[in-house]
């Protein structure tokens, strides 16, 4: 006989509210920020899904602050997040990969206590070949006096993040976040327009399967990095080799490794001595998530979340993933001296 099984569906809103109930003194402001991000993510997901149809592909013709060509969807994602977040009274300022300076809250709106940092559409050079892209976000509480956020509020070490997460626009859209109480994943059900809890309490395998690195930079790596890569591939040191998987879209690479285990590396090289990825809205939020899932993240010398930022758009080398592989990276890179080559 067929049984009518009732399913328990947990929307992201319900989950955020229930998480908040476990925090004494919570005001609901952080929950509101997270919920607004989920709303912006749905709008971006909708646009990304329509990309090929809406004739929106291609360069917008401007360069962003890192001198990279902006795609139209970058601009849309950036504006969507700003508009979804600026009027809620919960933020005192924002910083985006696409904006050189801090984004203030307009005078007509109230300021709150949180600062939001984000990369609106990471990996956007992949959009026109239908490869997953993502949004990454980090939230810290304001520490300065006064109403509006100042630069010093944004330049806090990642260890002070109160929440962080990403949205991956892939075969399905997922939002993965942490507030320091584990890592939880939600999948967008497009038929009802809701993120539903699909991956509660994600744990990263302690020993991984995948190595994600762009080894076309090998000639520009220093000797310890070259040695680390050989060890991860099982070519020296006697370790079981990892399988190489590199999408070239940070969110997609980290998302895969979060479930399959392994390590993503973007080392410094002679052409980019500080690495490529940005500390405040790429490395820090992903480090917070991965640590909460049981993994680790270092810049080659120290824990990513202990790096004290000095610039809004600061770059940092990144080694992030399963504990076993990140510990190896830490040991092998400890003796790192000068970069080789020119
Ligand atoms: P973006 O923020 O301009 O999109 O660049 C960041 C992207 C990451 O998603 C990815 O990990 C990296 O750049 C790939 O760089 P490379 O092509 O040098 O391997
Ligand atoms: Mg980026």
Coordinates of C-alpha atoms and ligand atoms in Angstrom, one line a residue:
X1 CA 0.0 0.0 0.0
X2 CA 1.3 3.5 -0.9
X3 CA 2.1 5.6 2.1
X4 CA 1.7 9.4 2.0
X5 CA 5.0 10.4 3.6
X6 CA 5.1 13.9 4.8
X7 CA 8.4 15.6 4.2
X8 CA 9.9 18.2 6.5
X9 CA 11.0 21.1 4.4
X10 CA 13.3 23.7 6.0
X11 CA 13.5 27.0 4.2
X12 CA 16.6 29.2 4.7
X13 CA 14.5 31.7 6.5
X14 CA 13.2 29.2 9.0
X15 CA 16.8 27.8 9.5
X16 CA 18.2 31.3 10.0
X17 CA 15.5 32.1 12.6
X18 CA 16.0 28.8 14.4
X19 CA 19.8 29.3 14.5
X20 CA 19.2 32.8 15.9
X21 CA 17.1 31.5 18.7
X22 CA 20.1 29.5 19.9
X23 CA 22.1 32.7 20.4
X24 CA 21.3 34.6 23.5
X25 CA 21.0 38.4 23.0
X26 CA 20.6 38.0 19.2
X27 CA 18.8 41.1 17.8
X28 CA 17.8 39.5 14.5
X29 CA 20.0 42.0 12.6
X30 CA 22.5 39.4 11.3
X31 CA 19.6 37.1 10.4
X32 CA 18.2 39.9 8.3
X33 CA 21.5 40.5 6.5
X34 CA 21.7 36.8 5.6
X35 CA 18.1 36.7 4.4
X36 CA 18.7 39.8 2.2
X37 CA 21.8 38.1 0.7
X38 CA 19.6 35.1 -0.1
X39 CA 17.2 37.4 -1.9
X40 CA 19.9 39.0 -3.9
X41 CA 21.3 35.5 -4.7
X42 CA 17.9 34.5 -6.2
X43 CA 17.9 37.6 -8.4
X44 CA 21.4 36.9 -9.6
X45 CA 20.7 33.2 -10.1
X46 CA 17.8 34.1 -12.3
X47 CA 19.9 36.4 -14.4
X48 CA 22.8 34.0 -14.7
X49 CA 20.4 31.2 -15.8
X50 CA 19.1 33.5 -18.6
X51 CA 22.6 34.7 -19.6
X52 CA 22.7 33.1 -23.0
X53 CA 19.1 34.1 -23.8
X54 CA 19.1 37.6 -22.7
X55 CA 22.0 38.7 -24.9
X56 CA 23.9 39.8 -21.8
X57 CA 27.1 38.0 -22.5
X58 CA 30.3 39.9 -23.2
X59 CA 32.4 42.7 -21.9
X60 CA 30.8 45.8 -20.5
X61 CA 33.7 47.7 -21.7
X62 CA 34.9 49.0 -18.4
X63 CA 37.8 47.8 -16.2
X64 CA 37.3 47.1 -12.5
X65 CA 39.7 48.2 -9.8
X66 CA 42.0 45.2 -10.4
X67 CA 42.3 46.1 -14.1
X68 CA 40.3 43.1 -15.3
X69 CA 37.6 43.4 -17.9
X70 CA 34.2 43.4 -16.3
X71 CA 31.4 41.3 -17.7
X72 CA 27.9 42.7 -17.8
X73 CA 26.7 40.2 -15.3
X74 CA 29.4 41.4 -12.8
X75 CA 27.8 44.8 -13.0
X76 CA 24.3 43.4 -12.6
X77 CA 25.4 41.2 -9.6
X78 CA 27.2 44.1 -7.9
X79 CA 24.3 46.5 -8.3
X80 CA 21.8 43.9 -7.2
X81 CA 23.6 43.2 -4.0
X82 CA 24.0 46.9 -3.2
X83 CA 20.4 47.6 -3.8
X84 CA 19.2 44.6 -1.8
X85 CA 21.3 45.5 1.2
X86 CA 21.7 49.3 1.4
X87 CA 18.2 50.2 2.9
X88 CA 17.7 47.6 5.5
X89 CA 19.2 49.5 8.4
X90 CA 21.4 46.6 9.3
X91 CA 24.6 47.6 7.4
X92 CA 26.9 50.5 8.0
X93 CA 28.9 50.0 4.7
X94 CA 29.9 47.6 2.1
X95 CA 33.0 46.7 0.0
X96 CA 32.9 45.0 -3.3
X97 CA 35.5 43.6 -5.6
X98 CA 34.0 45.8 -8.3
X99 CA 34.3 49.1 -6.4
X100 CA 37.6 50.8 -5.5
X101 CA 36.3 52.5 -2.4
X102 CA 34.0 51.6 0.5
X103 CA 30.3 51.7 -0.5
X104 CA 28.5 54.0 2.0
X105 CA 24.9 53.6 3.1
X106 CA 22.9 56.4 1.5
X107 CA 22.1 59.3 3.9
X108 CA 18.3 58.6 3.5
X109 CA 18.7 55.1 5.1
X110 CA 19.6 54.2 8.7
X111 CA 23.0 52.6 9.4
X112 CA 23.3 49.3 11.3
X113 CA 26.3 47.6 12.9
X114 CA 27.5 45.2 10.2
X115 CA 30.0 45.6 7.3
X116 CA 29.4 43.4 4.3
X117 CA 32.3 42.5 1.9
X118 CA 31.6 40.6 -1.3
X119 CA 32.8 39.4 -4.6
X120 CA 29.6 39.7 -6.6
X121 CA 30.4 37.3 -9.4
X122 CA 33.6 35.4 -9.0
X123 CA 35.0 33.6 -12.0
X124 CA 33.0 35.8 -14.3
X125 CA 35.3 35.2 -17.2
X126 CA 33.8 31.7 -17.3
X127 CA 30.3 32.8 -17.9
X128 CA 30.3 32.7 -21.7
X129 CA 31.4 29.1 -21.6
X130 CA 28.7 28.0 -19.2
X131 CA 31.0 27.2 -16.3
X132 CA 29.8 27.7 -12.7
X133 CA 30.4 31.1 -11.1
X134 CA 29.7 32.3 -7.6
X135 CA 29.1 35.1 -5.2
X136 CA 31.3 35.2 -2.0
X137 CA 30.5 37.2 1.1
X138 CA 31.9 38.1 4.5
X139 CA 30.4 39.9 7.4
X140 CA 32.1 41.7 10.3
X141 CA 30.7 43.9 13.1
X142 CA 31.7 47.5 13.1
X143 CA 34.3 48.4 15.7
X144 CA 34.9 52.2 15.1
X145 CA 32.9 54.9 16.7
X146 CA 30.4 56.9 14.6
X147 CA 27.6 55.8 12.4
X148 CA 29.2 55.0 9.1
X149 CA 31.8 52.3 8.5
X150 CA 35.4 53.4 8.1
X151 CA 38.2 51.6 6.5
X152 CA 39.4 50.2 9.8
X153 CA 36.1 48.3 10.2
X154 CA 36.8 46.4 7.0
X155 CA 40.5 45.8 7.8
X156 CA 39.8 43.3 10.6
X157 CA 41.4 39.8 10.5
X158 CA 39.1 37.0 9.2
X159 CA 39.0 35.5 12.7
X160 CA 36.5 38.4 13.5
X161 CA 34.0 37.4 10.8
X162 CA 30.5 36.8 12.3
X163 CA 29.2 35.1 9.1
X164 CA 30.5 34.2 5.7
X165 CA 29.4 32.2 2.7
X166 CA 29.0 31.7 -1.0
X167 CA 26.4 31.1 -3.6
X168 CA 27.3 28.8 -6.5
X169 CA 25.4 29.2 -9.7
X170 CA 25.9 25.7 -11.2
X171 CA 23.7 22.9 -12.3
X172 CA 21.6 24.0 -9.4
X173 CA 22.0 27.2 -7.3
X174 CA 23.3 26.6 -3.8
X175 CA 23.9 28.9 -0.9
X176 CA 26.4 27.7 1.7
X177 CA 27.1 29.7 4.9
X178 CA 28.4 29.7 8.4
X179 CA 27.9 31.9 11.4
X180 CA 30.5 29.9 13.3
X181 CA 28.0 27.1 14.2
X182 CA 28.9 24.7 11.4
X183 CA 28.4 24.9 7.7
X184 CA 25.0 24.5 6.1
X185 CA 24.0 24.3 2.5
X186 CA 20.7 25.2 0.8
X187 CA 19.6 24.4 -2.7
X188 CA 17.3 26.8 -4.6
X189 CA 14.1 25.2 -5.6
X190 CA 13.3 27.2 -8.7
X191 CA 9.7 26.1 -8.7
X192 CA 8.9 27.8 -5.5
X193 CA 11.8 30.4 -5.4
X194 CA 13.1 29.2 -2.0
X195 CA 16.4 28.0 -0.8
X196 CA 15.8 24.7 1.0
X197 CA 18.1 23.1 3.5
X198 CA 19.8 20.3 1.6
X199 CA 23.2 19.8 3.2
X200 CA 23.1 20.4 7.0
X201 CA 26.4 20.4 8.9
X202 CA 28.8 19.9 6.0
X203 CA 32.0 18.2 7.1
X204 CA 35.1 18.2 4.8
X205 CA 36.9 14.9 4.5
X206 CA 40.1 15.0 6.6
X207 CA 42.1 13.5 3.8
X208 CA 41.2 14.6 0.3
X209 CA 40.8 13.4 -3.2
X210 CA 41.5 16.5 -5.3
X211 CA 44.3 18.9 -6.1
X212 CA 43.1 22.2 -7.6
X213 CA 45.9 24.4 -9.0
X214 CA 46.7 26.2 -12.2
X215 CA 50.0 24.6 -12.9
X216 CA 50.7 26.7 -16.0
X217 CA 52.4 29.0 -13.4
X218 CA 54.9 26.2 -12.4
X219 CA 57.9 28.0 -14.0
X220 CA 57.1 31.0 -11.8
X221 CA 56.7 29.1 -8.5
X222 CA 59.5 29.0 -5.9
X223 CA 61.2 25.7 -5.0
X224 CA 59.1 24.9 -1.9
X225 CA 55.8 25.4 -3.9
X226 CA 57.1 23.1 -6.7
X227 CA 58.1 20.5 -4.1
X228 CA 54.6 20.7 -2.5
X229 CA 52.9 20.2 -5.8
X230 CA 55.1 17.1 -6.6
X231 CA 54.2 15.7 -3.1
X232 CA 50.5 16.3 -3.6
X233 CA 50.8 14.5 -7.0
X234 CA 52.6 11.6 -5.4
X235 CA 55.8 12.2 -7.4
X236 CA 57.9 12.7 -4.3
X237 CA 57.4 12.0 -0.6
X238 CA 55.5 8.7 -1.2
X239 CA 52.0 10.1 -0.7
X240 CA 49.0 8.8 -2.5
X241 CA 48.5 11.1 -5.5
X242 CA 45.5 13.5 -5.5
X243 CA 43.5 13.8 -8.7
X244 CA 43.9 17.1 -10.4
X245 CA 40.6 19.1 -10.9
X246 CA 40.7 22.8 -11.8
X247 CA 37.7 24.7 -12.9
X248 CA 39.3 28.1 -12.7
X249 CA 36.2 29.4 -10.8
X250 CA 37.2 29.6 -7.1
X251 CA 33.7 28.9 -5.7
X252 CA 33.3 25.9 -7.9
X253 CA 36.7 24.5 -7.0
X254 CA 36.3 25.0 -3.3
X255 CA 32.7 23.7 -3.4
X256 CA 33.8 20.5 -5.0
X257 CA 36.7 20.0 -2.5
X258 CA 34.4 20.8 0.4
X259 CA 32.5 17.6 -0.4
X260 CA 35.2 15.5 -1.9
X261 CA 38.2 16.7 0.1
X262 CA 41.5 17.9 -1.1
X263 CA 43.3 21.2 -1.5
X264 CA 42.9 24.3 -3.7
X265 CA 46.2 26.3 -4.1
X266 CA 46.8 29.7 -5.6
X267 CA 50.4 30.3 -4.7
X268 CA 52.4 33.5 -5.1
X269 CA 54.5 33.5 -8.2
X270 CA 57.2 35.7 -9.7
X271 CA 54.6 37.6 -11.8
X272 CA 52.1 37.9 -8.9
X273 CA 54.2 37.9 -5.8
X274 CA 51.2 38.4 -3.5
X275 CA 49.1 35.8 -5.3
X276 CA 45.9 36.7 -7.2
X277 CA 43.0 36.1 -4.8
X278 CA 41.7 38.8 -2.5
X279 CA 41.9 38.4 1.3
X280 CA 38.8 40.2 2.4
X281 CA 36.1 38.9 0.2
X282 CA 37.6 35.7 -1.3
X283 CA 40.1 34.0 1.0
X284 CA 38.7 35.0 4.4
X285 CA 35.1 33.9 3.9
X286 CA 36.1 30.6 2.3
X287 CA 38.7 30.1 5.1
X288 CA 35.9 30.6 7.7
X289 CA 33.7 28.1 6.0
X290 CA 36.4 25.5 5.4
X291 CA 37.6 25.7 9.0
X292 CA 34.1 25.3 10.2
X293 CA 33.8 22.2 8.1
X294 CA 36.9 20.7 9.7
X295 CA 39.5 21.9 7.1
X296 CA 42.1 24.6 7.1
X297 CA 43.4 27.6 5.1
X298 CA 46.9 29.2 5.1
X299 CA 48.7 31.8 3.0
X300 CA 51.8 29.6 3.0
X301 CA 53.1 30.8 6.3
X302 CA 50.2 31.5 8.6
X303 CA 46.5 30.9 9.0
X304 CA 44.5 33.0 6.5
X305 CA 42.1 34.3 9.2
X306 CA 45.1 35.6 11.3
X307 CA 46.4 37.8 8.5
X308 CA 45.9 41.5 9.5
X309 CA 44.6 43.3 6.4
X310 CA 46.2 46.6 5.4
X311 CA 44.2 47.2 2.2
X312 CA 40.7 46.7 1.0
X313 CA 41.6 44.8 -2.1
X314 CA 44.7 43.1 -0.7
X315 CA 45.8 39.9 -2.5
X316 CA 47.0 36.8 -0.7
X317 CA 48.4 33.4 -1.6
X318 CA 45.9 30.7 -0.7
X319 CA 46.1 27.0 0.3
X320 CA 42.7 25.8 1.4
X321 CA 41.2 22.4 2.0
X322 CA 41.4 19.2 3.9
X323 CA 43.4 19.3 7.1
X324 CA 45.8 16.6 6.0
X325 CA 46.8 18.4 2.8
X326 CA 46.9 21.9 4.4
X327 CA 49.1 20.6 7.2
X328 CA 51.5 19.2 4.5
X329 CA 51.5 22.5 2.8
X330 CA 52.3 24.3 6.0
X331 CA 55.3 22.0 6.7
X332 CA 56.7 22.0 3.1
X333 CA 56.3 25.8 2.7
X334 CA 57.7 26.6 6.2
X335 CA 61.3 26.7 4.8
X336 CA 60.2 29.0 1.9
X337 CA 62.8 31.6 1.0
X338 CA 63.0 33.6 -2.2
X339 CA 61.0 33.2 -5.3
X340 CA 62.9 31.6 -8.2
X341 CA 63.0 33.0 -11.7
X342 CA 62.2 36.5 -13.0
Ligands
LIG1 P1 37.9 37.1 -10.6 O1 37.6 37.5 -9.2 O2 38.4 38.2 -11.5 O3 36.8 36.3 -11.2 O4 39.2 36.1 -10.5 C1 39.2 35.1 -9.6 C2 39.3 33.8 -10.3 C3 39.0 32.7 -9.4 O5 37.6 32.3 -9.5 C4 39.9 31.6 -9.8 O6 40.2 30.7 -8.8 C5 41.1 32.3 -10.4 O7 40.6 33.6 -10.7 C6 41.6 31.6 -11.6 O8 42.8 32.3 -12.0 P2 43.8 31.7 -13.1 O9 43.1 31.9 -14.4 O10 45.0 32.6 -13.0 O11 44.0 30.3 -12.7
LIG2 MG1 36.8 37.2 -7.6

